[in-house]
PDB file of C-alpha atoms in Angstrom:
ATOM      1  CA  MET A   6      -0.062   0.087  -0.238  1.00 46.00           C
ATOM      2  CA  ARG A   7       2.306   2.439  -1.375  1.00 40.00           C
ATOM      3  CA  PHE A   8       0.744   5.700   0.273  1.00 37.00           C
ATOM      4  CA  LEU A   9      -0.779   4.733   3.311  1.00 35.00           C
ATOM      5  CA  LEU A  10       1.856   6.285   5.504  1.00 31.00           C
ATOM      6  CA  THR A  11       1.381   9.607   3.595  1.00 34.00           C
ATOM      7  CA  ILE A  12      -2.415   9.403   4.334  1.00 32.00           C
ATOM      8  CA  VAL A  13      -2.198   8.374   7.720  1.00 29.00           C
ATOM      9  CA  ALA A  14       0.168  11.008   8.408  1.00 30.00           C
ATOM     10  CA  CYS A  15      -2.329  13.856   6.802  1.00 33.00           C
ATOM     11  CA  PHE A  16      -5.908  12.923   6.889  1.00 30.00           C
ATOM     12  CA  LEU A  17      -6.393  14.658  10.280  1.00 28.00           C
ATOM     13  CA  VAL A  18      -5.157  18.309   9.484  1.00 29.00           C
ATOM     14  CA  VAL A  19      -8.150  20.030   7.758  1.00 31.00           C
ATOM     15  CA  SER A  20     -10.822  22.018   8.745  1.00 30.00           C
ATOM     16  CA  CYS A  21     -13.663  23.968   7.393  1.00 33.00           C
ATOM     17  CA  GLN A  22     -14.974  27.378   7.565  1.00 34.00           C
ATOM     18  CA  LYS A  23     -18.406  26.826   8.566  1.00 38.00           C
ATOM     19  CA  SER A  24     -20.112  24.417  11.164  1.00 38.00           C
ATOM     20  CA  ALA A  25     -19.769  20.579  10.379  1.00 40.00           C
ATOM     21  CA  VAL A  26     -23.516  19.873  11.778  1.00 44.00           C
ATOM     22  CA  ASP A  27     -26.452  21.526  12.357  1.00 46.00           C
ATOM     23  CA  GLU A  28     -26.857  22.325  16.284  1.00 45.00           C
ATOM     24  CA  GLY A  29     -28.127  19.231  17.799  1.00 49.00           C
ATOM     25  CA  GLN A  30     -27.977  17.294  14.558  1.00 60.00           C
ATOM     26  CA  SER A  31     -25.577  13.874  14.262  1.00 75.00           C
ATOM     27  CA  TYR A  32     -24.539  11.951  11.810  1.00 82.00           C
ATOM     28  CA  ASP A  33     -23.588   8.161  11.674  1.00 91.00           C
ATOM     29  CA  MET A  34     -20.321   8.589   9.635  1.00 92.00           C
ATOM     30  CA  ILE A  35     -18.636  10.314   6.805  1.00 92.00           C
ATOM     31  CA  VAL A  36     -17.868   9.034   3.956  1.00 94.00           C
ATOM     32  CA  GLU A  37     -14.444   9.686   1.447  1.00 92.00           C
ATOM     33  CA  GLY A  38     -13.437   8.169  -1.646  1.00 94.00           C
ATOM     34  CA  GLY A  39     -14.165   5.992  -4.286  1.00 96.00           C
ATOM     35  CA  ILE A  40     -13.148   4.193  -7.841  1.00 97.00           C
ATOM     36  CA  ASN A  41     -10.453   5.937  -9.818  1.00 95.00           C
ATOM     37  CA  THR A  42      -9.944   3.838 -13.090  1.00 95.00           C
ATOM     38  CA  MET A  43      -6.389   5.194 -13.127  1.00 91.00           C
ATOM     39  CA  TYR A  44      -4.805   2.829 -10.832  1.00 91.00           C
ATOM     40  CA  LYS A  45      -5.843  -0.777  -9.424  1.00 93.00           C
ATOM     41  CA  GLU A  46      -5.647   0.312  -5.594  1.00 93.00           C
ATOM     42  CA  GLN A  47      -8.688   1.941  -4.597  1.00 95.00           C
ATOM     43  CA  TYR A  48      -9.189   3.724  -0.965  1.00 95.00           C
ATOM     44  CA  ILE A  49     -12.129   4.476   0.778  1.00 96.00           C
ATOM     45  CA  GLN A  50     -12.130   6.396   4.204  1.00 94.00           C
ATOM     46  CA  LEU A  51     -15.149   6.228   6.975  1.00 96.00           C
ATOM     47  CA  LYS A  52     -14.846   8.691   9.548  1.00 93.00           C
ATOM     48  CA  LYS A  53     -17.280   9.744  12.712  1.00 89.00           C
ATOM     49  CA  LEU A  54     -17.568  13.315  14.214  1.00 78.00           C
ATOM     50  CA  ASP A  55     -15.857  13.458  17.300  1.00 74.00           C
ATOM     51  CA  GLY A  56     -18.621  15.382  19.121  1.00 63.00           C
ATOM     52  CA  LEU A  57     -21.153  17.692  17.913  1.00 48.00           C
ATOM     53  CA  LYS A  58     -19.210  21.077  18.472  1.00 47.00           C
ATOM     54  CA  SER A  59     -18.398  23.048  15.418  1.00 52.00           C
ATOM     55  CA  ASN A  60     -14.615  22.730  16.108  1.00 54.00           C
ATOM     56  CA  SER A  61     -14.646  18.899  16.679  1.00 60.00           C
ATOM     57  CA  GLY A  62     -12.164  16.733  15.045  1.00 77.00           C
ATOM     58  CA  THR A  63     -13.091  13.483  13.657  1.00 84.00           C
ATOM     59  CA  ILE A  64     -12.218   9.708  14.423  1.00 91.00           C
ATOM     60  CA  GLY A  65     -12.038   6.985  12.035  1.00 93.00           C
ATOM     61  CA  ILE A  66     -14.479   3.981  11.756  1.00 96.00           C
ATOM     62  CA  SER A  67     -12.987   0.324  11.758  1.00 96.00           C
ATOM     63  CA  GLY A  68     -15.111  -2.889  11.856  1.00 97.00           C
ATOM     64  CA  ALA A  69     -17.420  -1.963   8.936  1.00 98.00           C
ATOM     65  CA  THR A  70     -18.033  -4.355   5.848  1.00 98.00           C
ATOM     66  CA  VAL A  71     -17.061  -2.127   2.677  1.00 99.00           C
ATOM     67  CA  ARG A  72     -18.003  -3.402  -0.770  1.00 98.00           C
ATOM     68  CA  VAL A  73     -18.504  -1.812  -4.323  1.00 98.00           C
ATOM     69  CA  THR A  74     -20.069  -3.933  -7.050  1.00 98.00           C
ATOM     70  CA  ASN A  75     -20.900  -3.541 -10.914  1.00 97.00           C
ATOM     71  CA  GLY A  76     -23.104  -5.902 -12.343  1.00 94.00           C
ATOM     72  CA  PRO A  77     -21.488  -9.634 -11.470  1.00 95.00           C
ATOM     73  CA  ASN A  78     -18.005  -7.404 -10.774  1.00 96.00           C
ATOM     74  CA  THR A  79     -17.151  -7.090  -6.711  1.00 97.00           C
ATOM     75  CA  ILE A  80     -14.366  -5.305  -4.780  1.00 98.00           C
ATOM     76  CA  GLU A  81     -14.220  -5.995  -1.073  1.00 98.00           C
ATOM     77  CA  PHE A  82     -12.214  -3.609   1.156  1.00 98.00           C
ATOM     78  CA  ASN A  83     -10.112  -4.615   3.721  1.00 98.00           C
ATOM     79  CA  ASP A  84     -10.037  -2.776   6.999  1.00 97.00           C
ATOM     80  CA  LEU A  85      -6.753  -1.098   7.304  1.00 95.00           C
ATOM     81  CA  GLY A  86      -7.577   0.473  10.500  1.00 94.00           C
ATOM     82  CA  GLU A  87      -8.215   4.268  11.589  1.00 92.00           C
ATOM     83  CA  GLY A  88     -11.126   4.335   9.172  1.00 95.00           C
ATOM     84  CA  LEU A  89      -8.910   3.612   6.277  1.00 94.00           C
ATOM     85  CA  TYR A  90     -10.256   0.756   3.752  1.00 96.00           C
ATOM     86  CA  TYR A  91      -8.482  -0.936   0.599  1.00 96.00           C
ATOM     87  CA  GLY A  92      -9.463  -2.645  -2.180  1.00 97.00           C
ATOM     88  CA  GLU A  93      -8.128  -3.763  -5.880  1.00 97.00           C
ATOM     89  CA  LEU A  94      -9.932  -2.571  -8.812  1.00 96.00           C
ATOM     90  CA  PHE A  95     -11.267  -5.595 -11.081  1.00 95.00           C
ATOM     91  CA  ASN A  96     -10.285  -5.739 -14.787  1.00 94.00           C
ATOM     92  CA  LEU A  97     -12.184  -2.866 -16.655  1.00 91.00           C
ATOM     93  CA  LYS A  98     -12.641  -4.822 -19.594  1.00 89.00           C
ATOM     94  CA  ASP A  99     -15.463  -6.708 -17.395  1.00 91.00           C
ATOM     95  CA  THR A 100     -17.168  -3.387 -16.586  1.00 92.00           C
ATOM     96  CA  VAL A 101     -21.182  -3.991 -17.156  1.00 91.00           C
ATOM     97  CA  GLY A 102     -22.602  -0.657 -17.474  1.00 90.00           C
ATOM     98  CA  ASN A 103     -21.765   2.365 -15.953  1.00 94.00           C
ATOM     99  CA  VAL A 104     -23.269   2.149 -12.361  1.00 97.00           C
ATOM    100  CA  PHE A 105     -21.290   1.518  -9.194  1.00 98.00           C
ATOM    101  CA  GLN A 106     -22.757   0.687  -5.972  1.00 98.00           C
ATOM    102  CA  LEU A 107     -21.211   1.212  -2.710  1.00 99.00           C
ATOM    103  CA  THR A 108     -22.563  -0.811   0.318  1.00 99.00           C
ATOM    104  CA  ILE A 109     -21.411  -0.163   4.148  1.00 99.00           C
ATOM    105  CA  THR A 110     -22.578  -2.506   6.603  1.00 98.00           C
ATOM    106  CA  LEU A 111     -21.766  -1.183  10.480  1.00 97.00           C
ATOM    107  CA  ASN A 112     -23.353  -2.595  13.355  1.00 95.00           C
ATOM    108  CA  GLY A 113     -26.095  -4.022  11.359  1.00 95.00           C
ATOM    109  CA  LYS A 114     -27.078  -1.460   9.634  1.00 97.00           C
ATOM    110  CA  SER A 115     -26.688  -0.758   5.718  1.00 98.00           C
ATOM    111  CA  TYR A 116     -25.814   2.275   3.708  1.00 98.00           C
ATOM    112  CA  GLU A 117     -25.681   2.824   0.180  1.00 98.00           C
ATOM    113  CA  ALA A 118     -24.419   4.983  -2.773  1.00 98.00           C
ATOM    114  CA  GLN A 119     -24.345   4.888  -6.278  1.00 98.00           C
ATOM    115  CA  ASP A 120     -22.290   6.456  -9.103  1.00 98.00           C
ATOM    116  CA  GLN A 121     -22.131   6.750 -12.938  1.00 96.00           C
ATOM    117  CA  LEU A 122     -18.386   6.045 -14.460  1.00 96.00           C
ATOM    118  CA  ILE A 123     -18.003   8.840 -17.129  1.00 95.00           C
ATOM    119  CA  PRO A 124     -15.443   8.481 -19.950  1.00 94.00           C
ATOM    120  CA  VAL A 125     -12.861  10.972 -19.346  1.00 94.00           C
ATOM    121  CA  ILE A 126     -12.362  13.497 -22.465  1.00 91.00           C
ATOM    122  CA  PRO A 127      -8.665  13.416 -23.480  1.00 92.00           C
ATOM    123  CA  ILE A 128      -6.610  16.233 -22.352  1.00 92.00           C
ATOM    124  CA  GLU A 129      -6.298  19.369 -24.578  1.00 85.00           C
ATOM    125  CA  ASN A 130      -3.211  21.699 -24.060  1.00 74.00           C
ATOM    126  CA  ALA A 131      -5.755  24.521 -24.833  1.00 71.00           C
ATOM    127  CA  PHE A 132      -7.964  24.130 -22.315  1.00 80.00           C
ATOM    128  CA  LEU A 133      -5.907  23.516 -19.284  1.00 88.00           C
ATOM    129  CA  PRO A 134      -6.535  25.582 -15.891  1.00 90.00           C
ATOM    130  CA  VAL A 135      -2.865  26.408 -15.896  1.00 93.00           C
ATOM    131  CA  GLU A 136      -0.472  29.161 -17.170  1.00 93.00           C
ATOM    132  CA  LYS A 137       3.042  30.313 -16.910  1.00 94.00           C
ATOM    133  CA  ASN A 138       4.620  33.575 -16.166  1.00 93.00           C
ATOM    134  CA  ASN A 139       8.255  35.086 -16.188  1.00 91.00           C
ATOM    135  CA  LEU A 140       9.064  37.327 -13.032  1.00 84.00           C
ATOM    136  CA  ASN A 141      12.305  39.043 -12.747  1.00 83.00           C
ATOM    137  CA  GLY A 142      13.795  36.085 -14.907  1.00 82.00           C
ATOM    138  CA  LYS A 143      11.972  33.378 -12.890  1.00 89.00           C
ATOM    139  CA  TRP A 144       9.654  30.982 -14.505  1.00 93.00           C
ATOM    140  CA  GLY A 145       6.801  29.626 -12.694  1.00 93.00           C
ATOM    141  CA  VAL A 146       3.436  28.141 -13.261  1.00 94.00           C
ATOM    142  CA  LYS A 147      -0.141  28.975 -11.713  1.00 94.00           C
ATOM    143  CA  VAL A 148      -2.670  26.254 -11.522  1.00 94.00           C
ATOM    144  CA  SER A 149      -6.214  27.557 -11.085  1.00 90.00           C
ATOM    145  CA  LYS A 150      -8.143  25.654  -8.244  1.00 88.00           C
ATOM    146  CA  HIS A 151     -11.664  26.806  -9.331  1.00 85.00           C
ATOM    147  CA  LEU A 152     -12.717  27.226 -13.063  1.00 84.00           C
ATOM    148  CA  PHE A 153     -16.342  27.822 -14.112  1.00 83.00           C
ATOM    149  CA  GLY A 154     -18.216  27.834 -17.688  1.00 80.00           C
ATOM    150  CA  MET A 155     -16.363  25.146 -18.921  1.00 83.00           C
ATOM    151  CA  ARG A 156     -17.099  22.711 -21.439  1.00 84.00           C
ATOM    152  CA  THR A 157     -17.138  19.667 -19.161  1.00 87.00           C
ATOM    153  CA  SER A 158     -16.659  19.194 -15.227  1.00 91.00           C
ATOM    154  CA  ASN A 159     -13.654  17.666 -14.154  1.00 94.00           C
ATOM    155  CA  LYS A 160     -11.346  17.013 -11.139  1.00 94.00           C
ATOM    156  CA  TRP A 161      -7.500  18.062 -11.941  1.00 94.00           C
ATOM    157  CA  LEU A 162      -4.043  17.307 -10.498  1.00 93.00           C
ATOM    158  CA  ILE A 163      -1.617  19.320 -11.906  1.00 94.00           C
ATOM    159  CA  MET A 164       2.322  19.097 -10.654  1.00 92.00           C
ATOM    160  CA  PRO A 165       5.811  19.866 -11.948  1.00 92.00           C
ATOM    161  CA  GLN A 166       7.094  16.334 -12.794  1.00 88.00           C
ATOM    162  CA  LYS A 167      10.192  17.319 -10.056  1.00 82.00           C
ATOM    163  CA  ASP A 168       7.298  17.325  -7.085  1.00 80.00           C
ATOM    164  CA  PHE A 169       4.967  14.432  -8.550  1.00 77.00           C
ATOM    165  CA  SER A 170       5.066  11.167  -6.880  1.00 74.00           C
ATOM    166  CA  GLU A 171       2.307   8.200  -7.428  1.00 67.00           C
ATOM    167  CA  ASP A 172       0.970   8.870  -4.012  1.00 66.00           C
ATOM    168  CA  ASP A 173      -0.461  12.341  -5.035  1.00 53.00           C
ATOM    169  CA  ILE A 174      -3.297  10.807  -7.062  1.00 58.00           C
ATOM    170  CA  SER A 175      -4.633   8.565  -4.452  1.00 56.00           C
ATOM    171  CA  SER A 176      -4.088  10.986  -1.644  1.00 59.00           C
ATOM    172  CA  PHE A 177      -7.296  12.798  -0.081  1.00 66.00           C
ATOM    173  CA  ARG A 178      -5.087  15.712   0.443  1.00 69.00           C
ATOM    174  CA  SER A 179      -3.496  16.353  -2.923  1.00 81.00           C
ATOM    175  CA  PRO A 180      -3.474  19.862  -4.645  1.00 88.00           C
ATOM    176  CA  PHE A 181      -6.912  18.971  -6.575  1.00 89.00           C
ATOM    177  CA  SER A 182      -8.286  21.247  -9.092  1.00 90.00           C
ATOM    178  CA  TYR A 183     -12.005  21.820 -10.404  1.00 90.00           C
ATOM    179  CA  SER A 184     -13.545  22.842 -13.554  1.00 89.00           C
ATOM    180  CA  TYR A 185     -17.203  23.172 -13.579  1.00 86.00           C
ATOM    181  CA  ARG A 186     -20.161  23.606 -16.469  1.00 82.00           C
ATOM    182  CA  LEU A 187     -21.635  25.797 -14.092  1.00 74.00           C
ATOM    183  CA  GLY A 188     -21.121  29.344 -13.743  1.00 71.00           C
ATOM    184  CA  ALA A 189     -19.259  31.034 -10.966  1.00 69.00           C
ATOM    185  CA  PRO A 190     -21.648  31.086  -7.817  1.00 65.00           C
ATOM    186  CA  ASN A 191     -20.435  34.788  -6.687  1.00 61.00           C
ATOM    187  CA  VAL A 192     -18.324  36.774  -8.825  1.00 53.00           C
ATOM    188  CA  LEU A 193     -17.008  38.213  -5.503  1.00 49.00           C
ATOM    189  CA  ASN A 194     -16.057  35.264  -3.971  1.00 56.00           C
ATOM    190  CA  ASN A 195     -12.178  35.501  -2.858  1.00 57.00           C
ATOM    191  CA  LEU A 196     -11.708  31.609  -3.498  1.00 55.00           C
ATOM    192  CA  LEU A 197     -12.194  32.265  -7.174  1.00 62.00           C
ATOM    193  CA  GLY A 198      -8.648  33.485  -7.655  1.00 73.00           C
ATOM    194  CA  LYS A 199      -7.071  30.986  -5.731  1.00 84.00           C
ATOM    195  CA  THR A 200      -4.140  29.282  -7.201  1.00 90.00           C
ATOM    196  CA  TYR A 201      -1.004  26.602  -6.791  1.00 91.00           C
ATOM    197  CA  ASN A 202       2.032  27.970  -7.574  1.00 94.00           C
ATOM    198  CA  TYR A 203       5.038  26.189  -8.658  1.00 94.00           C
ATOM    199  CA  GLU A 204       8.637  27.455  -9.415  1.00 93.00           C
ATOM    200  CA  VAL A 205      10.022  25.690 -12.688  1.00 93.00           C
ATOM    201  CA  SER A 206      12.227  26.390 -15.577  1.00 91.00           C
ATOM    202  CA  LEU A 207      11.686  25.991 -19.274  1.00 90.00           C
ATOM    203  CA  LYS A 208      13.165  22.377 -19.242  1.00 91.00           C
ATOM    204  CA  ASP A 209      10.532  20.988 -16.958  1.00 93.00           C
ATOM    205  CA  SER A 210       7.463  19.395 -17.525  1.00 95.00           C
ATOM    206  CA  LEU A 211       3.981  19.199 -15.814  1.00 95.00           C
ATOM    207  CA  ILE A 212       2.314  15.881 -15.036  1.00 94.00           C
ATOM    208  CA  VAL A 213      -1.275  16.474 -15.777  1.00 95.00           C
ATOM    209  CA  SER A 214      -3.763  14.232 -14.505  1.00 94.00           C
ATOM    210  CA  LYS A 215      -7.673  14.734 -15.702  1.00 95.00           C
ATOM    211  CA  PHE A 216     -10.377  12.718 -14.229  1.00 95.00           C
ATOM    212  CA  SER A 217     -14.308  12.618 -15.486  1.00 96.00           C
ATOM    213  CA  GLU A 218     -17.119  13.673 -13.116  1.00 95.00           C
ATOM    214  CA  SER A 219     -20.642  12.060 -12.828  1.00 96.00           C
ATOM    215  CA  PRO A 220     -23.126  15.024 -12.741  1.00 93.00           C
ATOM    216  CA  ARG A 221     -24.102  14.384  -9.488  1.00 94.00           C
ATOM    217  CA  TYR A 222     -20.811  14.441  -8.070  1.00 95.00           C
ATOM    218  CA  SER A 223     -19.865  17.643 -10.203  1.00 92.00           C
ATOM    219  CA  ARG A 224     -23.111  19.466  -8.456  1.00 91.00           C
ATOM    220  CA  PHE A 225     -22.422  18.140  -5.232  1.00 91.00           C
ATOM    221  CA  ILE A 226     -18.654  19.823  -5.636  1.00 88.00           C
ATOM    222  CA  TYR A 227     -20.269  22.979  -6.905  1.00 85.00           C
ATOM    223  CA  ASN A 228     -22.406  22.981  -3.771  1.00 84.00           C
ATOM    224  CA  LEU A 229     -19.780  22.276  -1.386  1.00 82.00           C
ATOM    225  CA  PHE A 230     -17.417  25.103  -3.042  1.00 78.00           C
ATOM    226  CA  GLN A 231     -20.326  27.605  -2.187  1.00 72.00           C
ATOM    227  CA  GLU A 232     -20.015  26.644   1.406  1.00 70.00           C
ATOM    228  CA  THR A 233     -16.561  26.220   2.141  1.00 62.00           C
ATOM    229  CA  GLU A 234     -13.147  25.544   0.067  1.00 59.00           C
ATOM    230  CA  TRP A 235     -13.064  22.282  -1.475  1.00 46.00           C
ATOM    231  CA  LYS A 236     -10.710  20.399   1.051  1.00 46.00           C
ATOM    232  CA  GLY A 237     -12.104  16.644   1.405  1.00 46.00           C
ATOM    233  CA  LEU A 238     -14.554  15.449   3.965  1.00 43.00           C
ATOM    234  CA  LEU A 239     -12.609  13.772   6.548  1.00 41.00           C
ATOM    235  CA  SER A 240     -12.717  16.797   8.954  1.00 43.00           C
ATOM    236  CA  ALA A 241     -16.009  18.437   8.508  1.00 47.00           C
ATOM    237  CA  VAL A 242     -18.691  18.708   6.400  1.00 49.00           C
ATOM    238  CA  PRO A 243     -21.442  21.452   5.850  1.00 47.00           C
ATOM    239  CA  ALA A 244     -24.665  19.416   7.077  1.00 47.00           C
ATOM    240  CA  ASN A 245     -26.954  21.061   4.210  1.00 56.00           C
ATOM    241  CA  VAL A 246     -24.664  19.801   1.103  1.00 78.00           C
ATOM    242  CA  GLU A 247     -26.491  16.635   0.173  1.00 83.00           C
ATOM    243  CA  GLY A 248     -24.274  13.593  -0.468  1.00 92.00           C
ATOM    244  CA  ASN A 249     -25.283  10.118  -2.203  1.00 96.00           C
ATOM    245  CA  ILE A 250     -24.976   7.954   1.063  1.00 96.00           C
ATOM    246  CA  SER A 251     -28.038   6.750   2.398  1.00 95.00           C
ATOM    247  CA  ASN A 252     -29.259   6.301   5.921  1.00 94.00           C
ATOM    248  CA  ASN A 253     -27.919   9.193   7.778  1.00 90.00           C
ATOM    249  CA  ALA A 254     -24.546   9.470   6.424  1.00 93.00           C
ATOM    250  CA  LEU A 255     -22.608  12.281   5.014  1.00 90.00           C
ATOM    251  CA  GLY A 256     -20.425  12.470   2.259  1.00 92.00           C
ATOM    252  CA  PHE A 257     -20.056  11.322  -1.559  1.00 95.00           C
ATOM    253  CA  PHE A 258     -18.847   8.030  -3.195  1.00 97.00           C
ATOM    254  CA  TYR A 259     -17.623   8.814  -6.442  1.00 97.00           C
ATOM    255  CA  VAL A 260     -16.344   7.026  -9.498  1.00 97.00           C
ATOM    256  CA  MET A 261     -13.976   8.729 -11.899  1.00 96.00           C
ATOM    257  CA  ASP A 262     -12.129   7.737 -15.057  1.00 96.00           C
ATOM    258  CA  GLY A 263      -9.043   9.036 -15.558  1.00 94.00           C
ATOM    259  CA  VAL A 264      -5.985  10.307 -17.793  1.00 94.00           C
ATOM    260  CA  ARG A 265      -2.374  11.179 -17.586  1.00 94.00           C
ATOM    261  CA  LYS A 266      -0.232  13.225 -19.693  1.00 94.00           C
ATOM    262  CA  SER A 267       3.201  14.770 -19.545  1.00 95.00           C
ATOM    263  CA  ILE A 268       3.244  18.507 -20.990  1.00 95.00           C
ATOM    264  CA  PRO A 269       6.551  20.291 -21.660  1.00 95.00           C
ATOM    265  CA  ILE A 270       6.707  23.677 -19.899  1.00 94.00           C
ATOM    266  CA  LYS A 271       7.592  25.452 -22.886  1.00 92.00           C
ATOM    267  CA  ASP A 272       4.179  24.396 -24.439  1.00 93.00           C
ATOM    268  CA  ILE A 273       2.152  25.760 -21.343  1.00 93.00           C
ATOM    269  CA  ARG A 274       0.314  28.910 -22.161  1.00 91.00           C
ATOM    270  CA  THR A 275       1.795  32.291 -21.064  1.00 91.00           C
ATOM    271  CA  GLY A 276      -0.260  34.347 -18.676  1.00 85.00           C
ATOM    272  CA  LYS A 277      -0.951  37.849 -19.379  1.00 74.00           C
TER     273      LYS A 277
END
């Protein structure tokens, strides 16, 4: 499990800007993770709020049975401890339709969710949420965290080759970016201009990973963006953002198709 130590070290550090739960409201669990076709290794995280205060942290849920099915195909997840569950993806040639179902059983109660596998559109250099710039003779790249009004909704991970690790794809704490078909919810929102910034040379390359999103997952991320900057669901979740987990659970089980491309810095568009 090549990135487990990274995950364990960092999955407790994030907090949201708004209250995690409504006053007096409690939830059985928070679910994060899903299926990423780019990798055989799959991870799902189960957490619960450690108290009802808005500043409370979360703790992992162990002892659950976690399973993902697609037609006759089944992924059984193993409990690694601290709320982290690991499974291996079946041969995608055997995929039946595009619906994947998550079933979690804990203390005699079942929680279910479904998401659709949408084929990812190949990466086009002209539509990357990134630009390069030269400041006082030093080159840098600026990766936008949120782009609105795009042709498709996608999740991105864009990093310089020298900084990239395979662990970054699977980590719940990677510097992901998001593009939305919908327009910006509030042009005055100070999150719209947020970027990831890297120092590079013109001899470097960017590793660009692009992931598809189902319409429902895209809407979930869009709605969550309006509540708080998107940083994952492991520490706190605004209670009024509806996910796709049944039976009094928060979060979203997703299924993403992925593609990766290496692009030389010299081929990245230059900012104005």
